[in-house]
């Protein structure tokens, strides 16, 4: 094939100094890994009770090996009353019977490692379940006791203490405070819960709490986990005095993003950018240094990944300084609108910010808390994170457009240097389930907002494996904890496996090429010549171009290695990404 390779590849010296975006280097596997998020409830169900489980995951691991990912991250499978789908832990050192046993976990780990897949567990340190023995002990203990000091108990205001300690609103809606009843039946103190009232916040100023978590980390590290995704890593320290605070209306419910305070002119130190009094407080960094040291006791480059909804990126980079965490989810990238200039900017800013502290950037488009990107990228109305989309929502996406953009967006993401996260089902092109009946909903957001916000159930529906099987092969009983749409057969893995042009085959090709060409450890050189509406760069020997404008972009002749849609007549149509051998 003729290789009249691209535009101005030979004119590299003409490119501005900033055209090469230098990524931080290092030998650790996680710097370039593609990590696949498994949401255990919805991945594969071996018992037929309608909820996925660990043996189900183990059985399906070969499919992930075949997909070409490097690691899996398991959302929580610990013992839990499941009020927030496992993010309400009542015993950090056991497996919830819903998901199996510790022996099932060990078997999963062994199988994954045998396949060359690393395993990341999801640690939830900001809060416990209200059923955790520590919280039950706190309820039984008197005010001012050491047991109460493990949580955030405060006296109420007013003569009878019946006014909440401050005005904070829970991420899931309603107040962030719940009043307890004393053992003698009288109304007592209030406790803080950033999330559901069944998720009381721990007091991370208390050394006892810190000590307990060192033990919990070691419990799982000793078993062989390769690291942790850390839930709400930006929320664990609260500003002294707990001052009143009302977030901006457009803020993402988890913090960060729209709540961002961009660096004001003249402020160059991200550490002093003000944050809400319960997000991004500087005291968290000491905690991460402690966790870093625990992981460093173990061989094999164990990873810590922060779920930290913090803006700007220069501030989030503080979470991944060399003595803290390894990487942090890049939510700024996830929520960048589908437009060329903001995308170019966020990519540049991400690599600059993270490289500045010696860390890789991460890239992510979907997870269990956001509208799936095969729908989100074609929404025509605002949909703040956490609000979800349901039968009555406005601005629902055109599914074909959504999938087209999602395929282009993923093809762009997987060519970027750094580490990428994939959420189960996105490799099948799954859209958000926007028609879940109200009666089926389980997200606490739905209940705490009185149905005003649909919440996150639409991205959590059990995924389809086989088109013709009960529950699309999720199990053999046909049960499903959230009902699956009736028209998901074409998304099923077996409908796409080996089918040229399917979304599954696109992901497989992208992952194989990414590995072959070392894109994860590469560097990015911006490429010009494709117009303002394109994102175009070279990574190693590959030129990547995404066209986000209304007009087709002319492509140079070259060997097309990957394209998110068929390329016709040498032109890159709108919402298409191509990889060309450079
Ligand atoms: C972030 C998790 O991703 C989300 O699912 C959960 O509800 C909250 N943290 C509370 O743990």
Coordinates of C-alpha atoms and ligand atoms in Angstrom, one line a residue:
X1 CA 0.0 0.0 0.0
X2 CA 1.3 3.5 -0.9
X3 CA 2.3 5.4 2.2
X4 CA 2.1 9.1 1.2
X5 CA 2.3 9.8 4.9
X6 CA 0.7 12.7 6.2
X7 CA 0.6 16.4 5.8
X8 CA 3.6 17.9 7.5
X9 CA 5.3 15.0 9.2
X10 CA 8.5 16.1 7.7
X11 CA 8.1 19.6 9.0
X12 CA 8.2 18.7 12.6
X13 CA 10.7 21.4 13.3
X14 CA 8.1 24.0 12.3
X15 CA 5.8 22.9 15.0
X16 CA 5.7 25.2 18.0
X17 CA 7.7 24.2 21.0
X18 CA 4.7 23.1 22.9
X19 CA 3.6 20.7 20.2
X20 CA 5.3 17.8 21.9
X21 CA 3.6 16.9 25.1
X22 CA 6.1 15.0 27.2
X23 CA 4.6 12.3 29.3
X24 CA 6.2 11.2 32.5
X25 CA 8.0 7.9 32.3
X26 CA 8.6 5.0 34.6
X27 CA 8.5 1.2 34.6
X28 CA 5.4 0.6 36.6
X29 CA 2.7 -1.4 34.7
X30 CA -0.1 0.9 35.7
X31 CA 1.4 3.9 33.9
X32 CA 0.1 2.6 30.6
X33 CA -2.4 0.0 31.6
X34 CA -5.9 -0.3 30.2
X35 CA -8.1 -1.1 33.2
X36 CA -11.5 -2.6 32.8
X37 CA -14.1 -1.8 35.5
X38 CA -16.3 -4.7 36.6
X39 CA -19.4 -3.7 38.4
X40 CA -19.9 -7.1 40.1
X41 CA -23.7 -6.9 40.5
X42 CA -24.1 -6.6 36.7
X43 CA -21.3 -8.5 35.1
X44 CA -22.1 -12.3 35.4
X45 CA -24.4 -14.2 37.7
X46 CA -23.4 -17.8 38.5
X47 CA -26.3 -18.5 41.0
X48 CA -29.2 -17.2 39.0
X49 CA -30.5 -14.9 41.8
X50 CA -30.3 -12.0 39.4
X51 CA -27.3 -10.4 41.0
X52 CA -23.8 -10.9 39.5
X53 CA -21.1 -12.5 41.7
X54 CA -17.5 -13.4 41.9
X55 CA -17.7 -17.0 40.4
X56 CA -19.6 -15.4 37.5
X57 CA -16.7 -13.0 37.0
X58 CA -14.1 -15.7 37.2
X59 CA -15.9 -17.7 34.5
X60 CA -16.0 -14.8 32.1
X61 CA -12.4 -13.6 32.6
X62 CA -11.2 -15.2 29.4
X63 CA -13.4 -12.8 27.5
X64 CA -11.6 -9.9 29.0
X65 CA -8.2 -11.5 28.2
X66 CA -9.5 -11.8 24.7
X67 CA -10.6 -8.2 24.7
X68 CA -7.0 -7.2 25.5
X69 CA -7.2 -5.3 28.7
X70 CA -4.3 -5.4 31.3
X71 CA -6.2 -5.3 34.6
X72 CA -9.7 -5.3 36.1
X73 CA -11.0 -3.0 38.8
X74 CA -13.8 -4.6 40.9
X75 CA -16.4 -2.3 42.4
X76 CA -17.0 -3.2 46.0
X77 CA -17.8 -6.9 46.8
X78 CA -17.3 -6.5 50.6
X79 CA -20.0 -7.4 53.2
X80 CA -22.6 -4.7 52.9
X81 CA -26.3 -4.1 53.4
X82 CA -26.2 -2.9 49.7
X83 CA -28.0 0.4 50.4
X84 CA -25.6 2.0 47.9
X85 CA -24.7 -1.1 45.8
X86 CA -21.8 -2.1 48.1
X87 CA -20.4 1.4 48.6
X88 CA -21.8 1.0 52.2
X89 CA -19.4 -1.5 53.7
X90 CA -20.2 -3.3 57.0
X91 CA -17.1 -5.6 57.0
X92 CA -14.0 -4.6 54.9
X93 CA -12.4 -8.0 55.3
X94 CA -15.1 -10.3 54.1
X95 CA -17.0 -10.9 50.8
X96 CA -20.7 -10.2 50.9
X97 CA -22.6 -13.5 50.6
X98 CA -24.4 -11.9 47.6
X99 CA -21.2 -12.1 45.7
X100 CA -19.7 -15.3 47.2
X101 CA -16.9 -16.0 49.7
X102 CA -13.3 -15.2 50.4
X103 CA -12.4 -18.5 48.7
X104 CA -14.3 -17.3 45.6
X105 CA -12.3 -14.1 45.7
X106 CA -9.0 -16.1 45.9
X107 CA -10.1 -18.2 43.0
X108 CA -10.9 -15.1 41.0
X109 CA -7.5 -13.6 41.8
X110 CA -5.7 -16.8 40.9
X111 CA -7.5 -17.1 37.6
X112 CA -7.0 -13.5 36.7
X113 CA -3.3 -13.7 37.5
X114 CA -3.0 -16.9 35.5
X115 CA -4.4 -15.0 32.5
X116 CA -2.0 -12.1 33.1
X117 CA -4.7 -9.8 34.3
X118 CA -4.1 -7.7 37.4
X119 CA -6.8 -7.1 39.9
X120 CA -7.7 -3.8 41.7
X121 CA -10.1 -3.7 44.6
X122 CA -12.3 -0.8 45.5
X123 CA -11.6 0.6 48.9
X124 CA -14.3 2.8 50.5
X125 CA -12.6 4.7 53.4
X126 CA -14.7 7.9 53.6
X127 CA -17.7 6.2 55.2
X128 CA -18.8 2.9 56.5
X129 CA -22.3 1.3 56.5
X130 CA -24.4 2.3 59.4
X131 CA -24.4 -1.5 60.1
X132 CA -20.7 -1.6 60.6
X133 CA -19.8 -2.7 64.1
X134 CA -17.8 0.5 64.6
X135 CA -20.9 2.6 63.9
X136 CA -23.2 0.4 66.0
X137 CA -20.7 0.8 68.9
X138 CA -20.7 4.5 68.4
X139 CA -24.5 4.6 68.6
X140 CA -24.4 2.6 71.8
X141 CA -21.6 4.7 73.4
X142 CA -22.2 8.1 75.1
X143 CA -21.5 11.5 73.6
X144 CA -17.8 12.3 73.7
X145 CA -16.7 8.7 73.8
X146 CA -13.8 7.3 71.8
X147 CA -16.4 5.2 69.8
X148 CA -18.3 8.4 68.8
X149 CA -15.0 10.1 67.8
X150 CA -14.5 7.6 65.0
X151 CA -17.3 9.3 63.2
X152 CA -18.5 12.9 62.6
X153 CA -21.0 13.4 65.5
X154 CA -21.9 16.9 66.4
X155 CA -24.4 18.6 68.6
X156 CA -27.4 20.2 67.0
X157 CA -28.0 23.9 67.1
X158 CA -30.8 25.7 69.0
X159 CA -31.9 25.2 72.6
X160 CA -33.1 21.6 71.9
X161 CA -30.3 20.7 69.5
X162 CA -32.9 20.0 66.9
X163 CA -31.3 22.3 64.2
X164 CA -28.7 20.6 62.0
X165 CA -25.1 21.5 62.7
X166 CA -24.8 23.2 59.3
X167 CA -26.5 23.6 55.9
X168 CA -24.7 20.9 54.0
X169 CA -26.7 18.9 51.4
X170 CA -26.0 15.2 50.8
X171 CA -24.6 14.2 47.4
X172 CA -27.7 12.0 47.0
X173 CA -30.1 14.8 48.0
X174 CA -31.6 16.0 51.3
X175 CA -29.5 17.0 54.3
X176 CA -26.0 15.7 55.1
X177 CA -27.0 15.1 58.7
X178 CA -29.1 12.5 60.5
X179 CA -30.1 12.8 64.2
X180 CA -29.7 9.7 66.4
X181 CA -31.9 8.6 69.2
X182 CA -30.2 8.0 72.5
X183 CA -30.5 4.6 74.2
X184 CA -33.0 6.2 76.6
X185 CA -35.2 7.3 73.7
X186 CA -34.3 11.0 73.8
X187 CA -33.2 12.8 70.6
X188 CA -29.4 12.8 70.5
X189 CA -26.5 14.1 68.4
X190 CA -26.3 14.4 64.6
X191 CA -23.9 12.5 62.4
X192 CA -22.5 13.6 59.1
X193 CA -23.1 11.5 55.9
X194 CA -21.9 13.0 52.6
X195 CA -23.9 10.3 50.8
X196 CA -26.9 8.2 52.1
X197 CA -27.8 8.3 55.8
X198 CA -26.8 4.6 55.8
X199 CA -23.2 5.8 55.0
X200 CA -21.9 7.7 58.1
X201 CA -18.6 9.5 57.4
X202 CA -15.6 8.4 59.4
X203 CA -13.5 10.9 61.3
X204 CA -10.2 10.7 59.5
X205 CA -8.6 13.1 62.0
X206 CA -8.7 10.2 64.4
X207 CA -5.5 8.1 64.4
X208 CA -7.5 5.0 65.4
X209 CA -9.4 5.2 62.1
X210 CA -6.1 5.6 60.1
X211 CA -4.6 2.6 61.9
X212 CA -7.7 0.3 61.1
X213 CA -7.3 1.0 57.4
X214 CA -3.6 0.2 57.3
X215 CA -4.8 -3.3 58.6
X216 CA -7.5 -3.5 55.9
X217 CA -5.1 -2.6 53.1
X218 CA -2.7 -5.2 54.3
X219 CA -5.4 -7.8 54.5
X220 CA -6.1 -7.5 50.7
X221 CA -2.5 -6.9 49.7
X222 CA -1.5 -10.1 51.5
X223 CA -4.2 -11.9 49.5
X224 CA -2.5 -10.6 46.4
X225 CA -4.5 -7.7 45.1
X226 CA -2.6 -5.4 42.8
X227 CA -3.9 -2.2 44.3
X228 CA -6.9 -0.2 45.1
X229 CA -9.2 2.3 43.5
X230 CA -10.0 4.7 46.4
X231 CA -13.5 5.9 46.7
X232 CA -14.1 9.6 47.5
X233 CA -10.4 10.2 47.9
X234 CA -11.2 13.9 48.0
X235 CA -13.8 13.9 50.8
X236 CA -12.2 12.4 53.9
X237 CA -11.0 15.6 55.6
X238 CA -13.5 18.4 56.3
X239 CA -12.7 22.0 56.9
X240 CA -12.4 22.9 60.6
X241 CA -15.5 24.3 62.0
X242 CA -17.7 22.8 59.2
X243 CA -18.7 26.1 57.8
X244 CA -22.0 26.5 55.9
X245 CA -21.7 25.9 52.1
X246 CA -24.0 25.8 49.1
X247 CA -22.5 24.3 45.9
X248 CA -23.2 25.9 42.6
X249 CA -26.4 24.6 40.9
X250 CA -24.4 23.1 38.0
X251 CA -21.9 21.3 40.2
X252 CA -21.3 17.6 39.6
X253 CA -22.8 15.8 42.6
X254 CA -19.5 14.2 43.5
X255 CA -17.7 17.6 43.5
X256 CA -15.1 18.9 41.1
X257 CA -16.0 19.5 37.5
X258 CA -18.6 22.2 37.4
X259 CA -17.9 23.0 41.0
X260 CA -14.4 23.9 39.9
X261 CA -12.8 27.1 40.9
X262 CA -10.4 27.7 38.1
X263 CA -7.1 29.2 39.1
X264 CA -7.8 32.8 39.5
X265 CA -5.5 35.2 37.7
X266 CA -2.3 35.6 39.7
X267 CA -2.9 32.4 41.7
X268 CA -0.3 29.9 40.7
X269 CA -0.4 27.5 43.6
X270 CA -3.2 25.0 43.1
X271 CA -2.9 24.1 46.8
X272 CA -4.6 27.4 47.7
X273 CA -7.5 27.2 45.3
X274 CA -10.5 27.1 47.6
X275 CA -12.7 24.0 47.6
X276 CA -16.0 23.2 49.2
X277 CA -15.4 22.5 52.9
X278 CA -16.0 18.8 52.4
X279 CA -14.0 18.3 49.2
X280 CA -10.3 18.5 48.4
X281 CA -9.1 19.7 51.8
X282 CA -5.3 19.6 52.0
X283 CA -5.3 17.3 55.0
X284 CA -6.1 14.3 52.8
X285 CA -2.6 14.2 51.4
X286 CA -1.1 13.0 54.7
X287 CA -3.5 10.1 54.5
X288 CA -2.3 9.2 51.0
X289 CA 1.3 9.3 52.0
X290 CA 0.6 6.7 54.7
X291 CA -1.2 4.5 52.2
X292 CA 1.6 4.9 49.7
X293 CA 4.1 3.6 52.4
X294 CA 1.9 0.6 53.1
X295 CA 1.8 -0.4 49.4
X296 CA 5.5 0.2 49.1
X297 CA 6.1 -2.6 51.5
X298 CA 4.8 -5.0 48.9
X299 CA 6.4 -6.2 45.7
X300 CA 5.0 -5.7 42.2
X301 CA 4.2 -2.0 41.9
X302 CA 0.8 -2.0 43.6
X303 CA -1.4 0.8 42.4
X304 CA -3.5 3.4 44.2
X305 CA -6.0 5.2 42.0
X306 CA -7.9 8.2 43.4
X307 CA -11.5 8.9 42.7
X308 CA -11.1 12.6 43.4
X309 CA -13.5 15.0 41.8
X310 CA -11.2 17.9 42.0
X311 CA -10.6 20.8 39.7
X312 CA -8.5 22.2 38.2
X313 CA -6.2 19.5 36.9
X314 CA -3.2 21.1 38.5
X315 CA -4.9 20.6 41.8
X316 CA -5.9 17.0 41.1
X317 CA -2.3 16.3 40.2
X318 CA -1.4 16.9 43.9
X319 CA -3.1 13.6 44.6
X320 CA -0.5 11.7 42.5
X321 CA 2.7 13.3 43.7
X322 CA 5.5 10.7 43.9
X323 CA 4.8 9.9 47.6
X324 CA 1.0 9.8 47.3
X325 CA -1.2 7.9 44.9
X326 CA -0.2 6.4 41.5
X327 CA -3.0 7.8 39.4
X328 CA -6.3 9.6 39.5
X329 CA -9.4 9.4 37.4
X330 CA -9.5 12.2 34.9
X331 CA -13.0 13.5 35.2
X332 CA -12.2 16.8 33.5
X333 CA -11.5 14.7 30.4
X334 CA -14.6 12.6 30.9
X335 CA -16.9 15.7 31.0
X336 CA -15.2 17.6 28.2
X337 CA -17.8 18.5 25.6
X338 CA -17.6 16.8 22.2
X339 CA -15.7 19.7 20.6
X340 CA -12.2 19.8 19.2
X341 CA -10.7 22.8 21.0
X342 CA -11.8 21.9 24.5
X343 CA -10.6 18.3 23.9
X344 CA -7.2 19.4 22.7
X345 CA -7.0 21.7 25.7
X346 CA -7.9 19.1 28.2
X347 CA -5.5 16.6 26.8
X348 CA -2.7 19.0 26.8
X349 CA -3.6 20.2 30.3
X350 CA -3.9 16.7 31.6
X351 CA -0.5 15.5 30.4
X352 CA 1.1 18.7 31.6
X353 CA -0.4 18.6 35.0
X354 CA 0.2 15.0 35.7
X355 CA 3.7 14.9 34.1
X356 CA 4.5 17.9 36.3
X357 CA 4.4 15.6 39.3
X358 CA 5.9 12.5 37.5
X359 CA 2.5 10.7 37.0
X360 CA 0.8 9.4 33.9
X361 CA -2.5 10.9 32.9
X362 CA -5.5 8.7 33.0
X363 CA -8.4 8.8 30.5
X364 CA -11.9 7.7 31.1
X365 CA -15.3 8.1 29.4
X366 CA -17.7 6.0 31.4
X367 CA -18.2 4.4 34.8
X368 CA -21.0 3.3 37.1
X369 CA -21.8 6.9 38.2
X370 CA -22.3 8.6 34.9
X371 CA -24.5 8.3 31.9
X372 CA -22.8 5.9 29.5
X373 CA -20.9 7.8 26.8
X374 CA -22.7 6.1 24.0
X375 CA -25.6 8.2 25.1
X376 CA -24.0 11.1 26.9
X377 CA -22.1 12.3 23.9
X378 CA -25.3 12.9 22.0
X379 CA -27.5 14.4 24.7
X380 CA -29.2 17.6 23.6
X381 CA -30.0 18.9 27.1
X382 CA -27.8 19.4 30.2
X383 CA -27.6 16.4 32.4
X384 CA -25.5 17.1 35.5
X385 CA -23.5 14.1 36.9
X386 CA -25.7 11.9 39.1
X387 CA -29.0 13.2 37.8
X388 CA -29.3 10.3 35.2
X389 CA -31.8 10.1 32.4
X390 CA -35.2 8.5 32.5
X391 CA -38.5 8.2 30.7
X392 CA -39.4 11.9 31.3
X393 CA -36.0 13.4 30.6
X394 CA -35.6 16.1 28.0
X395 CA -32.9 16.1 25.3
X396 CA -32.6 12.3 24.9
X397 CA -29.9 11.3 22.4
X398 CA -30.2 9.9 18.9
X399 CA -28.8 6.4 19.6
X400 CA -27.0 6.1 16.3
X401 CA -25.3 9.5 16.7
X402 CA -24.4 8.6 20.3
X403 CA -22.8 5.3 19.3
X404 CA -20.9 6.9 16.4
X405 CA -19.5 9.5 18.7
X406 CA -18.7 7.0 21.4
X407 CA -16.7 4.8 18.9
X408 CA -14.8 7.9 17.8
X409 CA -14.2 9.1 21.3
X410 CA -12.9 5.7 22.5
X411 CA -10.7 5.4 19.4
X412 CA -9.2 8.7 20.3
X413 CA -8.9 7.9 24.0
X414 CA -7.1 4.5 23.5
X415 CA -4.5 6.2 21.4
X416 CA -3.5 8.6 24.2
X417 CA -0.4 8.0 26.2
X418 CA -1.1 7.1 29.8
X419 CA -3.6 4.7 31.4
X420 CA -7.2 4.3 30.2
X421 CA -10.2 3.0 32.0
X422 CA -13.0 1.1 30.3
X423 CA -16.4 0.5 32.0
X424 CA -18.0 -2.9 31.4
X425 CA -20.4 -2.9 28.5
X426 CA -18.9 0.0 26.7
X427 CA -17.0 -2.4 24.5
X428 CA -20.4 -3.6 23.3
X429 CA -21.5 0.0 22.6
X430 CA -24.1 -0.2 25.3
X431 CA -26.3 2.9 25.6
X432 CA -27.7 4.2 28.9
X433 CA -31.0 2.4 29.7
X434 CA -33.3 5.5 29.7
X435 CA -36.6 3.6 30.0
X436 CA -36.1 1.8 33.4
X437 CA -39.5 1.8 35.1
X438 CA -39.7 3.9 38.3
X439 CA -40.5 0.8 40.4
X440 CA -37.3 -0.9 39.4
X441 CA -35.0 1.9 40.5
X442 CA -32.5 1.3 43.3
X443 CA -30.1 4.3 43.4
X444 CA -30.4 6.2 46.7
X445 CA -30.4 9.4 44.6
X446 CA -33.8 8.5 43.3
X447 CA -35.3 8.0 46.7
X448 CA -33.5 10.9 48.5
X449 CA -34.7 13.4 45.8
X450 CA -38.2 12.1 45.8
X451 CA -37.8 11.0 42.2
X452 CA -36.6 14.4 41.0
X453 CA -33.3 12.8 39.9
X454 CA -33.3 9.4 38.2
X455 CA -29.8 8.7 39.5
X456 CA -27.3 6.1 38.1
X457 CA -29.3 2.9 37.6
X458 CA -29.4 3.4 33.8
X459 CA -25.7 2.7 33.4
X460 CA -25.8 -0.3 35.8
X461 CA -28.1 -2.7 34.0
X462 CA -26.6 -6.3 33.7
X463 CA -24.7 -6.6 30.5
X464 CA -25.6 -8.9 27.6
X465 CA -23.4 -11.9 26.8
X466 CA -25.5 -14.1 24.5
X467 CA -28.3 -12.8 22.4
X468 CA -30.5 -15.9 22.7
X469 CA -30.0 -16.9 26.3
X470 CA -32.1 -15.9 29.3
X471 CA -31.1 -12.5 30.7
X472 CA -28.8 -12.4 27.6
X473 CA -26.5 -14.9 29.2
X474 CA -26.0 -12.9 32.4
X475 CA -27.3 -16.0 34.1
X476 CA -29.4 -19.0 33.3
X477 CA -32.5 -18.1 35.3
X478 CA -33.4 -15.0 33.4
X479 CA -33.6 -12.9 36.6
X480 CA -31.9 -9.5 36.6
X481 CA -31.8 -7.1 39.6
X482 CA -32.4 -4.2 37.1
X483 CA -34.6 -5.2 34.2
X484 CA -32.7 -5.5 30.9
X485 CA -34.1 -3.8 27.8
X486 CA -35.9 -6.1 25.4
X487 CA -33.8 -4.9 22.4
X488 CA -30.3 -5.6 23.6
X489 CA -29.7 -8.7 21.5
X490 CA -27.7 -6.9 18.9
X491 CA -25.4 -5.6 21.7
X492 CA -24.7 -9.1 23.1
X493 CA -21.1 -10.1 23.0
X494 CA -21.8 -13.2 20.8
X495 CA -23.7 -11.0 18.3
X496 CA -20.5 -8.9 17.8
X497 CA -17.7 -11.4 18.4
X498 CA -15.8 -11.8 15.2
X499 CA -18.1 -9.5 13.3
X500 CA -16.1 -7.0 11.3
X501 CA -17.1 -3.4 12.1
X502 CA -18.8 -4.3 15.4
X503 CA -18.0 -2.2 18.4
X504 CA -16.5 -5.2 20.2
X505 CA -14.1 -5.8 17.3
X506 CA -13.2 -2.1 17.2
X507 CA -12.2 -2.2 20.9
X508 CA -10.2 -5.4 20.3
X509 CA -8.3 -3.9 17.4
X510 CA -7.7 -0.7 19.2
X511 CA -6.3 -2.5 22.3
X512 CA -4.2 -4.8 20.2
X513 CA -2.7 -2.0 18.2
X514 CA -2.2 0.1 21.3
X515 CA -0.2 -2.7 22.8
X516 CA 1.7 -3.4 19.6
X517 CA 2.7 0.2 19.1
X518 CA 3.4 1.0 22.8
X519 CA 0.9 3.9 22.7
X520 CA 0.3 3.8 26.4
X521 CA 4.0 4.6 27.1
X522 CA 4.3 7.0 24.1
X523 CA 4.4 10.7 23.8
X524 CA 2.0 13.0 22.0
X525 CA 3.0 15.3 19.2
X526 CA 0.2 17.6 18.0
X527 CA -0.3 17.5 14.3
X528 CA -1.6 20.5 12.4
X529 CA -3.1 20.7 8.9
X530 CA -6.5 19.2 9.7
X531 CA -8.4 22.3 10.6
X532 CA -9.8 23.7 13.9
X533 CA -12.4 21.1 14.2
X534 CA -10.1 18.1 14.3
X535 CA -8.1 16.6 17.1
X536 CA -4.9 15.3 15.5
X537 CA -1.7 14.0 17.0
X538 CA 1.0 11.5 16.5
X539 CA 1.9 9.0 19.1
X540 CA 4.9 6.9 18.1
X541 CA 4.4 5.7 14.6
X542 CA 0.7 6.4 14.5
X543 CA -1.2 9.5 13.3
X544 CA -4.6 9.8 15.0
X545 CA -7.2 12.2 13.7
X546 CA -10.7 12.8 15.0
X547 CA -13.1 15.0 13.0
X548 CA -15.5 16.8 15.2
X549 CA -16.6 19.4 12.7
X550 CA -19.4 19.4 10.2
X551 CA -17.2 19.1 7.1
X552 CA -15.2 16.1 6.1
X553 CA -11.4 16.3 6.6
X554 CA -9.1 15.2 3.8
X555 CA -6.8 12.4 4.9
X556 CA -3.3 11.9 3.6
X557 CA -2.8 8.6 1.9
X558 CA -1.4 6.1 4.3
X559 CA -2.1 2.7 5.8
X560 CA -5.3 2.9 7.9
X561 CA -4.7 0.8 10.9
X562 CA -8.0 1.6 12.6
X563 CA -11.1 3.6 12.0
X564 CA -14.2 4.1 14.0
X565 CA -16.3 4.0 10.8
X566 CA -15.5 2.8 7.3
X567 CA -13.4 5.4 5.5
X568 CA -14.7 6.2 2.1
X569 CA -12.8 8.1 -0.6
X570 CA -9.9 9.3 1.6
X571 CA -12.1 11.7 3.6
X572 CA -12.7 11.6 7.4
X573 CA -16.4 12.2 8.0
X574 CA -17.8 14.0 11.0
X575 CA -17.5 12.1 14.3
X576 CA -15.0 9.6 13.1
X577 CA -11.5 8.7 14.3
X578 CA -8.8 7.2 12.2
X579 CA -5.4 5.8 13.1
X580 CA -2.9 5.9 10.2
X581 CA 0.6 4.4 10.1
X582 CA 2.9 7.3 10.1
Ligands
LIG1 C1 -18.3 7.1 44.6 C2 -18.8 5.8 44.0 O1 -18.3 5.7 42.7 C3 -20.3 5.9 44.0 O2 -20.9 4.9 43.3 C4 -20.8 5.9 45.4 O3 -22.2 6.0 45.5 C5 -20.1 7.0 46.2 N1 -18.7 7.1 46.0 C6 -20.3 6.8 47.7 O4 -19.4 5.8 48.1

